[in-house]
Tab-separated table of C-alpha atoms in Angstrom:
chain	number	residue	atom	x	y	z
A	1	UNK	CA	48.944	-22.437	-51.303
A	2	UNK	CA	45.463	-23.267	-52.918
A	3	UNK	CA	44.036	-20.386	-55.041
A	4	UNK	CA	41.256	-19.621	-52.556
A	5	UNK	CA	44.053	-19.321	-49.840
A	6	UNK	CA	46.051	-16.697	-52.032
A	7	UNK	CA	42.339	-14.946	-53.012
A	8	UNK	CA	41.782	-14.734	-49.256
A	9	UNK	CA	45.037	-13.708	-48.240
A	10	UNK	CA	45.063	-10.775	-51.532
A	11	UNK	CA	41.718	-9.865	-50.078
A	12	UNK	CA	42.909	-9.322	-46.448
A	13	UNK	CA	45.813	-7.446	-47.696
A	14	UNK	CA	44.624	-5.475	-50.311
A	15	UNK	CA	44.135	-1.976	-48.596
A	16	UNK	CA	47.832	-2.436	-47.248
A	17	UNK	CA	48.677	-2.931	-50.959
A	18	UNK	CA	46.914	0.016	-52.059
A	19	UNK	CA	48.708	2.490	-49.663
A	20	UNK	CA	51.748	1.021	-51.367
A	21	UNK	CA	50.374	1.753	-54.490
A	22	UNK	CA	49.061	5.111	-53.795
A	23	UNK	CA	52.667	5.907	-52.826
A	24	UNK	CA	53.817	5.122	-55.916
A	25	UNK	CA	51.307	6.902	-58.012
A	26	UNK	CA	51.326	9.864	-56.777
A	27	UNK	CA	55.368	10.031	-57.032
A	28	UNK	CA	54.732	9.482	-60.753
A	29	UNK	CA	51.561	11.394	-61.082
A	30	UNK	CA	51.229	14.498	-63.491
A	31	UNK	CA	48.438	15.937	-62.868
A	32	UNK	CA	46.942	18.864	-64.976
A	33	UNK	CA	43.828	21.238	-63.757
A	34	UNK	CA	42.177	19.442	-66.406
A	35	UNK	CA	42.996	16.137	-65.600
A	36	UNK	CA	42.336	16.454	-62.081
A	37	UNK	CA	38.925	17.789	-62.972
A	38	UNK	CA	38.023	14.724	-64.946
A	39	UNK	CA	38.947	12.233	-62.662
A	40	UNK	CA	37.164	14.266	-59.815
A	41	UNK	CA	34.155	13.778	-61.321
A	42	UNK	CA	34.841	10.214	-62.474
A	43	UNK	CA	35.802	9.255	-58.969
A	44	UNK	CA	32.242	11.467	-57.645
A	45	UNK	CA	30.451	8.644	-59.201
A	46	UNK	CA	31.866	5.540	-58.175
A	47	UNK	CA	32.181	7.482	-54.767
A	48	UNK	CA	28.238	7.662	-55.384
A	49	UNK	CA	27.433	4.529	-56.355
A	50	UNK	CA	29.251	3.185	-52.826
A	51	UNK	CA	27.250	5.208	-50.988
A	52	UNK	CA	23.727	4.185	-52.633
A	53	UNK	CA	25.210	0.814	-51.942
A	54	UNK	CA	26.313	0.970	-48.646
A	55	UNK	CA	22.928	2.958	-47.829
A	56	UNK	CA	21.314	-0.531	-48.451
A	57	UNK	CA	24.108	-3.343	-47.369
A	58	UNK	CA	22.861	-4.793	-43.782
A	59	UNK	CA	26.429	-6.594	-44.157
A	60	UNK	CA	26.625	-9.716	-42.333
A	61	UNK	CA	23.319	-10.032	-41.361
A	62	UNK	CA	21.538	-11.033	-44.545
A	63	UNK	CA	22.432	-11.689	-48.324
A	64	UNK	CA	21.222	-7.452	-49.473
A	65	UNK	CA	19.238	-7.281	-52.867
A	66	UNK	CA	18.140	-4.077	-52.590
A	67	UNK	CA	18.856	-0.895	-54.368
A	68	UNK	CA	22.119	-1.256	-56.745
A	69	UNK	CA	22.495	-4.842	-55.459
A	70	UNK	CA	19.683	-5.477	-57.658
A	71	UNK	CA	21.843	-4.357	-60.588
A	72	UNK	CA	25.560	-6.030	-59.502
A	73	UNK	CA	26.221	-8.015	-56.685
A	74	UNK	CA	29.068	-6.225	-55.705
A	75	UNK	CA	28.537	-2.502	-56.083
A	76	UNK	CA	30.875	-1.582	-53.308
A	77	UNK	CA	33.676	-2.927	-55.431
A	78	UNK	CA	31.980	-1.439	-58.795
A	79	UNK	CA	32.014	1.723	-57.017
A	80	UNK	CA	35.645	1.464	-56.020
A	81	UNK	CA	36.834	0.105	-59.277
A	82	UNK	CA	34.829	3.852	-60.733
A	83	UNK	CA	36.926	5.725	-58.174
A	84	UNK	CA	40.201	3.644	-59.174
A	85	UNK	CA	39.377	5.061	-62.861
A	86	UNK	CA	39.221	8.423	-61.366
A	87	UNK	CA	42.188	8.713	-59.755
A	88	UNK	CA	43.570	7.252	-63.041
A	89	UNK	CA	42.785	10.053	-64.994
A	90	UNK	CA	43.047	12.520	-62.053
A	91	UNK	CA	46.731	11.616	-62.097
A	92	UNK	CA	47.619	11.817	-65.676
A	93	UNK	CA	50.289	9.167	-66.056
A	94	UNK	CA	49.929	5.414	-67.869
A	95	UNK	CA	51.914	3.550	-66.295
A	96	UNK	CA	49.776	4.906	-62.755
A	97	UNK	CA	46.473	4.029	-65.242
A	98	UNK	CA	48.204	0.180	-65.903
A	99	UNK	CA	49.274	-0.427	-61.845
A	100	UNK	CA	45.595	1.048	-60.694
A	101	UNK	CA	43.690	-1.389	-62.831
A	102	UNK	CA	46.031	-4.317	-62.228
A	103	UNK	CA	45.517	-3.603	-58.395
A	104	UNK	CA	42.259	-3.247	-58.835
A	105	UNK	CA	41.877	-6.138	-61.315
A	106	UNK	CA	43.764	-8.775	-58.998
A	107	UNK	CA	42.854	-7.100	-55.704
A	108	UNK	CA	38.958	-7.193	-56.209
A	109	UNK	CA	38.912	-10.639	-58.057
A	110	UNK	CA	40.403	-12.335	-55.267
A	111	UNK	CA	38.080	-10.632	-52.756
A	112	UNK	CA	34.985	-11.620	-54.881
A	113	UNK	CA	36.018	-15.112	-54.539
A	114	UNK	CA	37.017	-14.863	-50.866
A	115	UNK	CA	33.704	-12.663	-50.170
A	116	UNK	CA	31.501	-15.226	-52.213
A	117	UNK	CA	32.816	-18.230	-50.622
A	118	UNK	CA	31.951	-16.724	-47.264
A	119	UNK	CA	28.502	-15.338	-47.877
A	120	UNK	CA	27.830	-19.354	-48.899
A	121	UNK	CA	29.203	-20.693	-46.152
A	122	UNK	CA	27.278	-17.981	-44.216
A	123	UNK	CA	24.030	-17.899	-45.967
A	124	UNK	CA	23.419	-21.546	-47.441
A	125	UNK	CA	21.692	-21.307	-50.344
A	126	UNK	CA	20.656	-18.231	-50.239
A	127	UNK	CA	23.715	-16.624	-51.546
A	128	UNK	CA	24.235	-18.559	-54.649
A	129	UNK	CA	20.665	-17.941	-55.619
A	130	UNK	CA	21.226	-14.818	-55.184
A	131	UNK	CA	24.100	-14.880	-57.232
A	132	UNK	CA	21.554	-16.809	-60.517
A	133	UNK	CA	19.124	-14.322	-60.083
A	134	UNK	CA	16.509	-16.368	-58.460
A	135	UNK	CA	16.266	-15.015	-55.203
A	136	UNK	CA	13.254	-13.305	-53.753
A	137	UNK	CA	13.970	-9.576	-54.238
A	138	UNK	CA	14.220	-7.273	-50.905
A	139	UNK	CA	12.581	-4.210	-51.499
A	140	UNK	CA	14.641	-1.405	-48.591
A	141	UNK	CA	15.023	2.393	-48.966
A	142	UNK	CA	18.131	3.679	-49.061
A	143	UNK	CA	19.331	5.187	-45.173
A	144	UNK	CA	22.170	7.668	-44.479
A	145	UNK	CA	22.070	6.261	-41.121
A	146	UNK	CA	22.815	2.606	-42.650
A	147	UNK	CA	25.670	4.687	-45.064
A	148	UNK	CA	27.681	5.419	-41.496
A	149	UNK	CA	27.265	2.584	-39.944
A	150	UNK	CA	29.048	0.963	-42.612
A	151	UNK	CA	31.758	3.534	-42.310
A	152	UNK	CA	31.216	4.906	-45.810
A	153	UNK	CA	32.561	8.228	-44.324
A	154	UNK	CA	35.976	6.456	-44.924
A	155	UNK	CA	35.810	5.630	-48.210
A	156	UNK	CA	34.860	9.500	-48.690
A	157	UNK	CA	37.318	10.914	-46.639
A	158	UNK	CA	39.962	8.841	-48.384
A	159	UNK	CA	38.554	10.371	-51.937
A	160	UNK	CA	38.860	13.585	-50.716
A	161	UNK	CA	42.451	13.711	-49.304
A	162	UNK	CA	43.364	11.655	-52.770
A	163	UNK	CA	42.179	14.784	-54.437
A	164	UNK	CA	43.429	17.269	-52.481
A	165	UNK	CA	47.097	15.083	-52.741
A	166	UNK	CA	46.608	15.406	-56.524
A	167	UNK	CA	45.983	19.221	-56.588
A	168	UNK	CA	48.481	20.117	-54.336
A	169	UNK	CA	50.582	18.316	-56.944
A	170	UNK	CA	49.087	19.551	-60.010
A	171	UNK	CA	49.664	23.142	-57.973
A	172	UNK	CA	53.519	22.801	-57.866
A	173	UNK	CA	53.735	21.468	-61.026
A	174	UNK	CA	52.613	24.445	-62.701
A	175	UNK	CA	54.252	27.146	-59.953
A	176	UNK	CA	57.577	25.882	-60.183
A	177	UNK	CA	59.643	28.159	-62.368
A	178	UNK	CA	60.569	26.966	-65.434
């Protein structure tokens, strides 16, 4: 299998991987009040930074430079690799810390390479100047409307039930008798 085969096929399957993972983690999670507070707030941001971006992406229709694709060219995945971080900390364990960024760190490479090989094909040259920093800057104002149809919502309603997984945890952690 040629590597952009495998990046495509990680990239296809990464959320199924993920589900896999999260079962894991939170079997070995230890979460503390603390903890879980941290990594709230951690995972608030990156949660925040996919909605700015997602509040901007026209996806398929055009190569997006405006608002945090002006900064990164893939702040979707910034934001998710944030909320990855989060739930890292929210869950209070190392070896959940080492599988979430080698998910993350395998599982978002390959669909970087499988997304930018696309938006080429797709968008000609446009993408890879883009991608140098020589393309014609977009200038769009962020839109909750854009945000849904995008299906944002998802990515938040997935950061919420992670958290309230996690404190239910960290609850009978600390109510069990001892």
């Amino acid at each position: 299998m040629t590597t952009m085969r495998l990046a495509e096929a990680l990239a296809r399957k990464r959320v199924a991987l993920g589900y896999l993972l999260a079962i894991v983690a939170f079997w070995l999670a230890s979460p503390t009040v603390i903890s879980l507070a941290l990594g709230a707030a951690i995972g608030a941001i990156g949660e925040a930074f996919r909605i700015w971006a997602a509040g901007h992406l026209e996806k398929g229709r055009e190569v997006t430079t405006s608002g945090p694709y002006a900064l990164t060219r893939h702040p979707l995945y910034v934001g998710s690799s944030i909320m990855g971080a989060g739930f890292a900390v929210a869950a209070n364990s190392l070896v959940v810390a080492a599988a979430v960024g080698i998910y993350l760190a395998v599982t978002i490479t390959a669909a970087i390479r499988a997304e930018e090989a696309h938006l080429t094909d797709k968008f000609g040259a446009h993408y890879p100047a883009y991608r140098d920093g020589t393309a014609a800057p977009v200038v769009r104002r962020f839109s909750v409307e854009r945000a849904l149809r995008n299906r944002e919502y998802r990515a938040l309603a997935g950061f919420l039930l992670v958290l309230a997984l996690l404190a239910v945890k960290c609850y009978r952690l600390f109510s069990l008798p001892v």
